[in-house]
Each structure stands twice: as structure tokens, then as C-alpha cells.
Short mmCIF file of C-alpha atoms in Angstrom, two decimals:
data_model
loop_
_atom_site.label_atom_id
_atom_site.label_comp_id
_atom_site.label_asym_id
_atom_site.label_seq_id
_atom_site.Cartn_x
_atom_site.Cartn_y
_atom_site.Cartn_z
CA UNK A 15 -20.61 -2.63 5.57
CA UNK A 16 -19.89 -3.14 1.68
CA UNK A 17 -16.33 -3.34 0.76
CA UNK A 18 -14.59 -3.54 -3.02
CA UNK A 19 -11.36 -5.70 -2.40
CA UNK A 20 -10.59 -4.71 0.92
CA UNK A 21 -9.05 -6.83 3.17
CA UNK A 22 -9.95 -7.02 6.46
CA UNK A 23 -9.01 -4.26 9.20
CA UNK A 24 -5.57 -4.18 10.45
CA UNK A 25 -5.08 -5.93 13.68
CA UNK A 26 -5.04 -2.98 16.65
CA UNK A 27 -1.85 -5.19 17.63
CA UNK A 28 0.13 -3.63 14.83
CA UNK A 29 0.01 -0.05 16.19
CA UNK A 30 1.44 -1.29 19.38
CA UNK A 31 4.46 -2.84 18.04
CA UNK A 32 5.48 0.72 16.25
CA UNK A 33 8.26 2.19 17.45
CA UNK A 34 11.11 4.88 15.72
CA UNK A 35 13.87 2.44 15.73
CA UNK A 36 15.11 -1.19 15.07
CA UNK A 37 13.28 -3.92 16.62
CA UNK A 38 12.39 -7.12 16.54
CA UNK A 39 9.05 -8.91 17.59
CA UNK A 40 7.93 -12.30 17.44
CA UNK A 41 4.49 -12.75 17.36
CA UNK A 42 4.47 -16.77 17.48
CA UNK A 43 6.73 -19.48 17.93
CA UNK A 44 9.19 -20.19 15.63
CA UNK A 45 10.52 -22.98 15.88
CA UNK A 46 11.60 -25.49 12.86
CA UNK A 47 10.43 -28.47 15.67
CA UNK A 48 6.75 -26.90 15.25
CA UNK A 49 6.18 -28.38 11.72
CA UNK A 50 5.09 -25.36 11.09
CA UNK A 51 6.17 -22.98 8.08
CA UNK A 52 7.95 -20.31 9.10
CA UNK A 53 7.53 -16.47 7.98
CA UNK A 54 10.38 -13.88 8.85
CA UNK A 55 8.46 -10.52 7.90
CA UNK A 56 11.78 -7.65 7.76
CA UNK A 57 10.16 -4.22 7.25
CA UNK A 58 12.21 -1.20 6.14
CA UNK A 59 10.63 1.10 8.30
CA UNK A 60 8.19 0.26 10.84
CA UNK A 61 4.46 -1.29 11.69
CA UNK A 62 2.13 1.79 12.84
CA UNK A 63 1.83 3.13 9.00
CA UNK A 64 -1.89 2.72 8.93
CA UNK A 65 -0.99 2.12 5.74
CA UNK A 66 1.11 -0.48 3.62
CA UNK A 67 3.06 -2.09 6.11
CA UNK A 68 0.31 -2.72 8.75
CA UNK A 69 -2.01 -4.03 5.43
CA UNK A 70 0.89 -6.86 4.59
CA UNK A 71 1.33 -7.61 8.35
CA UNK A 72 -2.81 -8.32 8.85
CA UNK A 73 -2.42 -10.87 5.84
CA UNK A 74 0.36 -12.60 7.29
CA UNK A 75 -1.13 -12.62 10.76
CA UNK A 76 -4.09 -14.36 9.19
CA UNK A 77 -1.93 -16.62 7.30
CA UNK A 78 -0.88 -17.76 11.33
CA UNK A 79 -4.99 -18.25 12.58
CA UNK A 80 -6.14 -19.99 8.95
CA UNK A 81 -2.58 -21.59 7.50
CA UNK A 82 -0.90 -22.28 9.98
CA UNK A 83 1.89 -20.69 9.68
CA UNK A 84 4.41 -18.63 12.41
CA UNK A 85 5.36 -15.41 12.00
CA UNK A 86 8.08 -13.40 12.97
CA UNK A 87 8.12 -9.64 12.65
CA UNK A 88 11.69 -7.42 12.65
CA UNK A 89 11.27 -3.89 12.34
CA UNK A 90 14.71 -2.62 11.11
CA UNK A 91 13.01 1.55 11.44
CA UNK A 92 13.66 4.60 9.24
CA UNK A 93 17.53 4.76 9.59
CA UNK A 94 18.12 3.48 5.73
CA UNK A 95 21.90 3.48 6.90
CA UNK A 96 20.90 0.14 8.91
CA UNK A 97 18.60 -1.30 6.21
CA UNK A 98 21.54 -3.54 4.65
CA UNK A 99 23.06 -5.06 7.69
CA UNK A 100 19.35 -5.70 9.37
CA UNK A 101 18.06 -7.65 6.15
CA UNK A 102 22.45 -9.59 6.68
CA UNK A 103 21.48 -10.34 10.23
CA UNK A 104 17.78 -11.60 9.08
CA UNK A 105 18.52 -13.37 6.90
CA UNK A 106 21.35 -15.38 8.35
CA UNK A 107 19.32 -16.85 10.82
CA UNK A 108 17.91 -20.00 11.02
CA UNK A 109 14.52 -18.90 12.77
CA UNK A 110 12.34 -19.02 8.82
CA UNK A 111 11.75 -20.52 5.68
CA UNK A 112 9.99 -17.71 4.09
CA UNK A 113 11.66 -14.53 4.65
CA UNK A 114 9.20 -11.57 3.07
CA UNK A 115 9.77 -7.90 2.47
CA UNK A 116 8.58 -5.00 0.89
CA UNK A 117 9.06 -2.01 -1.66
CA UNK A 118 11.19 -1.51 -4.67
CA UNK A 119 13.84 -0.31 -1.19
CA UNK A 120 14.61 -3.81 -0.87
CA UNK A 121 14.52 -4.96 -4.24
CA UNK A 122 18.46 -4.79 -3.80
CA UNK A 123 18.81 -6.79 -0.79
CA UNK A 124 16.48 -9.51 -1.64
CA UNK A 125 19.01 -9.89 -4.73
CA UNK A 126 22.10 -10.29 -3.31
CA UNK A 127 20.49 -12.65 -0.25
CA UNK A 128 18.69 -15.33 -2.44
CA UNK A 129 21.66 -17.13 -3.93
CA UNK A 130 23.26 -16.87 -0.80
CA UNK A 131 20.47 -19.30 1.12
CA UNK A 132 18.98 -21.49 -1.85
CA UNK A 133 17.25 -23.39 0.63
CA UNK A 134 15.14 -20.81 1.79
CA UNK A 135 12.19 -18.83 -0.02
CA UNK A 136 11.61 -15.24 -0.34
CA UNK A 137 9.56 -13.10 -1.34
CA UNK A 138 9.10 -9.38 -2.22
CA UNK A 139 5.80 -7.31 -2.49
CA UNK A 140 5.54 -4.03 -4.20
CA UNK A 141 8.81 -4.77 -6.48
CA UNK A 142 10.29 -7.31 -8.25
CA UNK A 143 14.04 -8.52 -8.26
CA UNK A 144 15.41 -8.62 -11.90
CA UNK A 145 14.95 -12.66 -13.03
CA UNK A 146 17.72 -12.53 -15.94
CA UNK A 147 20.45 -12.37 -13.32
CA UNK A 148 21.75 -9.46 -15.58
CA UNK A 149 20.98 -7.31 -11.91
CA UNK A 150 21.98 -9.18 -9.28
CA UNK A 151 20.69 -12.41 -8.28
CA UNK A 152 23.28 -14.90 -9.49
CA UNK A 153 20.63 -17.68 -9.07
CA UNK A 154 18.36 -15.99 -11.31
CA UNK A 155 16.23 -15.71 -8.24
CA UNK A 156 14.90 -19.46 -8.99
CA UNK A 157 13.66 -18.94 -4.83
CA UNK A 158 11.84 -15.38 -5.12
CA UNK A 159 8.09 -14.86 -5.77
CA UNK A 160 7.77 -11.05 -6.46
CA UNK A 161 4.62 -9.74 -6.91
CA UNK A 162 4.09 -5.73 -7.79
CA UNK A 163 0.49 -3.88 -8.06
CA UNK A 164 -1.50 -2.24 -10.60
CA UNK A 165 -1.71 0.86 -8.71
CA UNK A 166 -2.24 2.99 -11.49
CA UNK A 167 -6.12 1.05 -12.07
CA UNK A 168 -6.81 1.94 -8.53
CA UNK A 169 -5.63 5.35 -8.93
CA UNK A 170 -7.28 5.68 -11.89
CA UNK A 171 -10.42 5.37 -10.08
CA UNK A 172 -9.36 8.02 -7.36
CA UNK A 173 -8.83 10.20 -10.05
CA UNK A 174 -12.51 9.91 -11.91
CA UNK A 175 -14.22 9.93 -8.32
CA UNK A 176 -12.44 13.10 -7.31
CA UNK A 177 -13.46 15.25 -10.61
CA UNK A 178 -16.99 13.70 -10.34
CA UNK A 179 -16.91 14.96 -6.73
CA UNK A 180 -15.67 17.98 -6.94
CA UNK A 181 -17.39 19.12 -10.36
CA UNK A 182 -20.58 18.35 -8.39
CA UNK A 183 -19.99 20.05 -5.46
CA UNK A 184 -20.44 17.53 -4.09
CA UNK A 185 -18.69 17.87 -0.79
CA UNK A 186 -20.00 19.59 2.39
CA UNK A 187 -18.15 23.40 2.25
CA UNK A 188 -17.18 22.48 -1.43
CA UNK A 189 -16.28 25.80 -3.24
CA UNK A 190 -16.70 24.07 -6.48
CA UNK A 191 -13.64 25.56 -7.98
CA UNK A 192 -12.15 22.02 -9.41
CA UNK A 193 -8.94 21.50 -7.72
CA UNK A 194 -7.97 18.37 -6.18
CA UNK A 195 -4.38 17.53 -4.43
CA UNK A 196 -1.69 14.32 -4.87
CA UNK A 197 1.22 14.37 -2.25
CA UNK A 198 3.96 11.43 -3.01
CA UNK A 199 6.45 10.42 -0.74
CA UNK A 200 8.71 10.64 -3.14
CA UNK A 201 9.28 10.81 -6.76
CA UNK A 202 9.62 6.85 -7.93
CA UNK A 203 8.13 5.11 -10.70
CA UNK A 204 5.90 3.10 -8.13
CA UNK A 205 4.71 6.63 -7.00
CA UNK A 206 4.70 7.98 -10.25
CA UNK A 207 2.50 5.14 -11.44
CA UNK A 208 -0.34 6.68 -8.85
CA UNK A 209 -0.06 9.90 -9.91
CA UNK A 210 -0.22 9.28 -13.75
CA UNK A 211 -3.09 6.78 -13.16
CA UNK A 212 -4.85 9.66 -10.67
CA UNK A 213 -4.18 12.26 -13.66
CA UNK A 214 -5.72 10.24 -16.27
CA UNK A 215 -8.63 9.14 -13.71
CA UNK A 216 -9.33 12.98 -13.45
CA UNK A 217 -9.02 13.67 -17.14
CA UNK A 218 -11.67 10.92 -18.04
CA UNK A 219 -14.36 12.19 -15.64
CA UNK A 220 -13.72 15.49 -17.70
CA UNK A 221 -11.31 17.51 -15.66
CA UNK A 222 -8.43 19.30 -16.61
CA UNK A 223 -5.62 17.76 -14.53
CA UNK A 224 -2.89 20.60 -15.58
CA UNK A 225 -5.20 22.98 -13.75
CA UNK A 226 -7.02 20.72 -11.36
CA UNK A 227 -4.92 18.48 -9.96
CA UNK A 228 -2.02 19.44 -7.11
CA UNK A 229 1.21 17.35 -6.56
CA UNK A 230 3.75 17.58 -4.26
CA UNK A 231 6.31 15.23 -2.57
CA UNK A 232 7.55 14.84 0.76
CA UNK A 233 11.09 14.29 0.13
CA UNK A 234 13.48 14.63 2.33
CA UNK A 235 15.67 12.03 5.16
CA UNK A 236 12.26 10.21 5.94
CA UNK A 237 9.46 10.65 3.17
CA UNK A 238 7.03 8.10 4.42
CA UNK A 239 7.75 8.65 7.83
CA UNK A 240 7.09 12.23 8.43
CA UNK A 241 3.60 13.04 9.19
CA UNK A 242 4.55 16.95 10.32
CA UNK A 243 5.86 17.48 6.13
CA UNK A 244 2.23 15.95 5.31
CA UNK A 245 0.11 18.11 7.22
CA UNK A 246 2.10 21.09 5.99
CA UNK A 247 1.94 20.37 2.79
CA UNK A 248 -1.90 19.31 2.25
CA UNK A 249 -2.99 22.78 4.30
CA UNK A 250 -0.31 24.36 1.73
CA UNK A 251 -2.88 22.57 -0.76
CA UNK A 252 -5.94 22.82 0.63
CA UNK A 253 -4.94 26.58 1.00
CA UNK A 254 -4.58 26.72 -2.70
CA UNK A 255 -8.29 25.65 -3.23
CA UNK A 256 -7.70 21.73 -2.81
CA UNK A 257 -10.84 19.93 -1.96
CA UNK A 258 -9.50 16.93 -0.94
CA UNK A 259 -6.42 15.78 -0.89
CA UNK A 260 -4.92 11.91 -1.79
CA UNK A 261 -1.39 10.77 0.27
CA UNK A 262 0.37 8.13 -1.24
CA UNK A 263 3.36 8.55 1.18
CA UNK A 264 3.16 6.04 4.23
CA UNK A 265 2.83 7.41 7.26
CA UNK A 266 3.76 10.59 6.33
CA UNK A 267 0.08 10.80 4.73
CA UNK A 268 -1.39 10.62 8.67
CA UNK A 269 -0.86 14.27 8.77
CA UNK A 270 -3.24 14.95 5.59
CA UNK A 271 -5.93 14.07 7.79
CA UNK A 272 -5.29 16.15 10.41
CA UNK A 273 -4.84 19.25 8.01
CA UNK A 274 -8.36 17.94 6.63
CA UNK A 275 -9.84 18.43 9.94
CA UNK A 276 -8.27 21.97 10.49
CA UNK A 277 -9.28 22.83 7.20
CA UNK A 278 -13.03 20.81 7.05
CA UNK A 279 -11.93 19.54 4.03
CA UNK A 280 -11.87 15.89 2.73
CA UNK A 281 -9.16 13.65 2.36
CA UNK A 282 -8.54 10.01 0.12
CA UNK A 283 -6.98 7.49 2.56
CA UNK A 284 -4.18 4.75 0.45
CA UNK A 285 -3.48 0.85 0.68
CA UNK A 286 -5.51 0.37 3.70
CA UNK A 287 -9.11 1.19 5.09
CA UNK A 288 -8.03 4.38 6.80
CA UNK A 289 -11.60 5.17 7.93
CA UNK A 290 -11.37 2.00 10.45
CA UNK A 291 -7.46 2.07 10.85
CA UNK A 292 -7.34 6.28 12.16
CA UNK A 293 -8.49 6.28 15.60
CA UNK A 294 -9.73 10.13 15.77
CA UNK A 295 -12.86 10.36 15.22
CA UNK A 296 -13.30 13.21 13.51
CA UNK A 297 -10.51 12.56 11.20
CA UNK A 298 -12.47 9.59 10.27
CA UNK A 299 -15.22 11.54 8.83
CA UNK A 300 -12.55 13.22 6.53
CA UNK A 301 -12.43 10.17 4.31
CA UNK A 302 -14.41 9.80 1.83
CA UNK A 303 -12.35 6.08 0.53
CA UNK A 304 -9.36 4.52 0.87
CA UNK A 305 -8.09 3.26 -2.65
CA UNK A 306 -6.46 -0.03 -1.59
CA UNK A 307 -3.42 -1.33 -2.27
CA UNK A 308 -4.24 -5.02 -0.95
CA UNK A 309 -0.30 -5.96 -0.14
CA UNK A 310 -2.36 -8.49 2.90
CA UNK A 311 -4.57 -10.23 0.35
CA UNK A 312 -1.35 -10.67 -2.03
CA UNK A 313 0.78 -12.00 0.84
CA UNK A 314 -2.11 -14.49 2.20
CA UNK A 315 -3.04 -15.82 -1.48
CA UNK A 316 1.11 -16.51 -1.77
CA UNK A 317 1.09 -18.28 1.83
CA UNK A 318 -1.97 -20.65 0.51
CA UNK A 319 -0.20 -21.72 -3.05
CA UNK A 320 3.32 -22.06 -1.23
CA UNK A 321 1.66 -24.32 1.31
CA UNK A 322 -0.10 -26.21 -1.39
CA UNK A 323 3.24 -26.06 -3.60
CA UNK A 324 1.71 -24.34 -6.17
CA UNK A 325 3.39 -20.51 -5.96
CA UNK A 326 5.02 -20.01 -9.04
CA UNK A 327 8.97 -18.93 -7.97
CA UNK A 328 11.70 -17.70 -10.39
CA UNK A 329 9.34 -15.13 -12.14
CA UNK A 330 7.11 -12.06 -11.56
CA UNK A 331 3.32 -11.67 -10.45
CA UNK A 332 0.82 -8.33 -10.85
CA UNK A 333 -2.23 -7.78 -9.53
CA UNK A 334 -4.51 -5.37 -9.98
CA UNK A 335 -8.43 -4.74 -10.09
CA UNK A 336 -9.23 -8.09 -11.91
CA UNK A 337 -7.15 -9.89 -8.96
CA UNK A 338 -8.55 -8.11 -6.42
CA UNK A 339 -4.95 -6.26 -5.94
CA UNK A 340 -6.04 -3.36 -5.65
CA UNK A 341 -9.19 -1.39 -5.03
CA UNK A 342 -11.40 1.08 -2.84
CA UNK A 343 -13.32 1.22 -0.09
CA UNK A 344 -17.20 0.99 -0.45
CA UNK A 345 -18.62 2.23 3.25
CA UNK A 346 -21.17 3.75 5.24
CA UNK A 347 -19.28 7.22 5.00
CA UNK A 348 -18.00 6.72 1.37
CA UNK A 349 -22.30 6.24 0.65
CA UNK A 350 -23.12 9.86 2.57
CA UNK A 351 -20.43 11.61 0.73
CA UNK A 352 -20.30 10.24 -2.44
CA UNK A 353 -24.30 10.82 -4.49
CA UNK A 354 -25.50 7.61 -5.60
CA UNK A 355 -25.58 8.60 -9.24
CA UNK A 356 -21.49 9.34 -8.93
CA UNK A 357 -21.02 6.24 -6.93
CA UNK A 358 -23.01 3.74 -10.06
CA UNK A 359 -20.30 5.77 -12.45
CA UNK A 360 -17.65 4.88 -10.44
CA UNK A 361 -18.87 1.29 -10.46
CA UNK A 362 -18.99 1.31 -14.28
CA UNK A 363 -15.29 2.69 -14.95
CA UNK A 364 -14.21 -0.26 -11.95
CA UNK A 365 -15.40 -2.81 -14.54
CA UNK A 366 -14.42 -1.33 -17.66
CA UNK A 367 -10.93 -1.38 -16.00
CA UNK A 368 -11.42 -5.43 -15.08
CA UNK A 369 -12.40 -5.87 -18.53
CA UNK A 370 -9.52 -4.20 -20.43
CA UNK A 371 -12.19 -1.60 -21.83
CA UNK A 372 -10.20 1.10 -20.24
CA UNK A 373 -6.52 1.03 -20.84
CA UNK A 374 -4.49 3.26 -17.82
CA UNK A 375 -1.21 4.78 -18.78
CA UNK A 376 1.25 3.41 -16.47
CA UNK A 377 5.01 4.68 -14.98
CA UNK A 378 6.45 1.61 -15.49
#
């Protein structure tokens, strides 16, 4: 099976360790005596996403079989209420050297934590701390490696493949009226950033995303944790004419594909191969890609140059397309779905975007 950037498939380990509340799981030793280094991994939510988190914890996992390294998972759940005195507790310990965490949700913490242990590392995926000091971070953050994602390239992408497909008609059941559907967790620049990239994808495949293209957030106590909003929302979509719909909204997105099935209509999966991590079958089918956000191949590429004492601390990272950041899934399914002649224009755009050809308006 062909992949573009796509790390490997999340460990089935990861969906058993989900859970609706705090917890914490260690998943090695971690012990100092070990000579090993030591990860802490503190998630804002919890591993089961399919998605994002599960994508960073396969990375770090495979930091443990080819780095070795330990690593230590806490799962602090949805209750944001908890979220400061979790990443407190965490961090206090004396069970890490690395302490990593993710989202522009814990941008905050991360700040106010650094100074306090200069003798410890962290680092933050998906959002960057604020390096001037003017924002927290009396340090400067001289001990954080932040790295953020050029989602927009990759959505950019998802865009031009869903005009191409759905001008086409090329879809089983496709009633070739044009309209696509976004749903966002919620409404953040790092969300924002997909959904501008998607747009302008759409628009450059010759689509008219005022007309064409659906969006809709989840919103709410929980937006990336509430599948049932999802699934209401894409049939809401796909009841408007939607031919496939793209979640960018955790797990939340899980219910798209069940509304996809319902509906027999087609579905983009997000940051992780969702064809290999969703475990119905017929759900499965509903994807035609996943466009990756590689948060695992970011995390294991920062484990090597810390080890090697080459990671570059004290000031921000991107990745996107050229780094192998971000992506989409190139599959067996992705091949029946997608005509050949679509799929070698798809190609094209990925490289104009490595090259710079193709500049991507961008949230941020």
C-alpha cells in the first residue's frame, strides 16, 4: 500500500487506554536509574481520537522500540476545568525529562511551567508558546521546542481533490450537484487555517466555494469530543446535497462516518489514516483519504535531534508538505475512488505546493 507522508498506523493499544475522564498510564518504566530519556506525554483530552492524539502517541511509542526512550502517558480527559491543575501535578513530578503536549489549549500552561523547571525540556505540538517573553514565559522559553503545521497545504489539497471529485461525478451515487462539506470543532485560527486552505483548494480546481463548500462547527462544552454533534451535523450536510464531507474536529469527526454510511455518501478522514484506524468496516469504505496532520512523525524527528543534541530549543518549528508535516493518504481505496487522471492532478498541485509554485492563504 502507497502512502504520501503517512506515518505508520496507530498502535490498537491506544484505543484501549481511552477513557472519559482523568487518567494516567504508564506504558514503560520510568525510572531516572534506567539511563533512559524520559517522555511525560499530558494530553488535554484523551487517547481513542483516531485522530491527533493517537497520531502523536504512535510516534512517541516508536520513539520507545527505535530511541530508546520511556514513555509515560497522563490523560487529564475533556473536563477543561481540570486541565490547569493536571499539567501542575505533571509537571511537578520527577518521573521525565521531556514533558510533551499538544494544541494551541496548552500553549498557556506550557508558558507558565517552563521557567518554573529549567532543568527539564518541553515541548508543544500544534502551537507555539510566545519566545519574546512579552506572553508568558519569563525564561523566554530557552527549554521549549514548539513546532506548529502547515495545515492549510494539506487542506489545500483536500480542497482541489474534492471539486475534481465531485465536478466529475466521480463518486458512486454522486448527484453531481458540486457541494462539498467542512465541519470544525471550533472556530480557531488553527481550524480556520483548514478551512481557508480547503476553500482555496476548491477554488483552484475551479469550484465556487461560496456555493460549494459547507461549514459548520461543533461548538459547544466538548467540540472534539462529541461524536453524536458530528453525525448530526454532516447528515444536516449531506442532506443539503454534500457529497462528502471533511471533519477537522477530533473525535467528534467519528460520527461523520457513521452519517456517511447512513447516507452512502463519502467522507475525508484528518491527521491520521482513518481508513486503517476506524474499525467498521463499512465505514472504512466511506473514505476516500485522510489528509494527515503527521503530529507522530514531528514528535519522533524531535526525539532523534534531542537525543543527538541537535533540537533547536528557545524558538519555533513548521512543517508542512516539504517536511513531510503534513499530507494524505495514497491507498488501495483512495485508487478505486479517486480516477487516475484526478489522482496525477492531485500529484501535480502536491509538488507545486513543495516547491513554493503555489502560495496557500493561511489563518495565521
Amino acid at each position: 500500500m502507497n502512502k504520501i507522508r503517512i506515518l505508520g498506523a496507530v498502535a490498537a493499544l491506544s484505543l484501549t487506554l481511552a477513557g472519559c475522564g482523568a487518567s494516567t498510564a504508564t506504558d514503560s518504566a520510568s525510572s531516572g536509574k534506567s539511563g533512559k530519556l524520559r517522555i511525560k506525554f499530558v494530553i488535554n483530552g484523551n487517547l481513542g481520537d483516531r485522530s491527533f492524539f493517537d497520531s502523536a502517541y504512535a510516534g512517541l511509542k516508536k520513539t520507545e522500540k527505535d530511541l530508546d526512550y520511556s514513555l509515560k502517558v497522563v490523560e487529564l480527559g475533556s473536563d477543561r476545568t481540570k486541565w490547569s491543575s493536571g499539567f501542575e501535578d505533571a509537571a511537578a513530578g520527577d518521573d521525565y525529562d521531556v514533558l510533551a503536549a499538544g494544541t494551541v489549549d496548552t500553549v498557556d500552561f506550557v508558558s507558565k511551567l517552563a521557567p518554573e523547571y529549567p532543568d527539564k525540556k518541553f515541548w508543544i505540538f500544534d502551537g507555539s508558546v510566545d519566545y519574546t517573553g512579552k506572553s508568558g514565559c519569563s525564561n523566554k522559553c530557552a527549554n521549549v521546542y514548539s513546532v506548529t503545521f502547515k495545515q492549510n497545504e494539506a487542506a489545500y489539497l483536500a480542497g482541489f481533490l474534492a471539486d475534481k471529485l465531485v465536478a466529475a461525478k466521480a463518486l458512486p451515487g454522486s448527484a453531481g450537484n458540486g457541494k462539498v462539506g467542512v465541519i470544525g470543532g471550533v472556530k480557531i485560527p488553527v481550524i480556520e487555517d483548514f478551512v481557508i486552505g480547503f476553500k482555496a483548494g476548491f477554488k483552484a480546481a475551479g469550484g465556487n466555494p461560496s456555493s460549494g463548500v459547507l461549514v459548520q462547527y461543533v461548538g459547544g462544552d466538548n467540540p472534539f469530543g462529541d461524536p453524536a454533534k458530528g453525525k448530526q451535523i454532516a447528515s444536516a450536510m449531506y442532506g443539503q446535497g454534500a457529497e462528502l464531507v471533511w471533519p477537522v474536529a477530533g473525535s467528534s469527526g467519528l460520527g461523520v462516518f457513521e452519517s456517511a454510511v447512513s447516507t452512502k455518501r463519502y467522507a475525508f478522514g484528518v491527521d491520521s489514516d482513518q481508513y486503517k484506524t476506524l474499525t467498521d468496516p463499512d465505514q472504512r469504505q466511506t473514505v476516500v483519504t485522510s489528509i494527515l496532520k503527521n503530529a507522530g512523525n514531528a514528535l519522533y524527528l524531535a526525539a532523534k535531534a534531542n537525543k543527538a543534541g541537535t533540537l533547536a530549543y528557545g524558538k519555533p518549528a513548521a512543517v508542512g508538505l516539504a517536511e513531510d508535516g503534513v499530507g494524505y493518504v495514497d491507498n488501495a481505496n483512495f485508487d478505486k475512488l479517486v480516477p487516475a487522471a484526478v489522482r496525477a492532478e492531485l500529484k501535480a498541485q502536491a509538488e507545486k505546493v513543495k516547491s513554493g509554485a503555489v502560495k496557500i492563504p493561511s489563518a495565521f
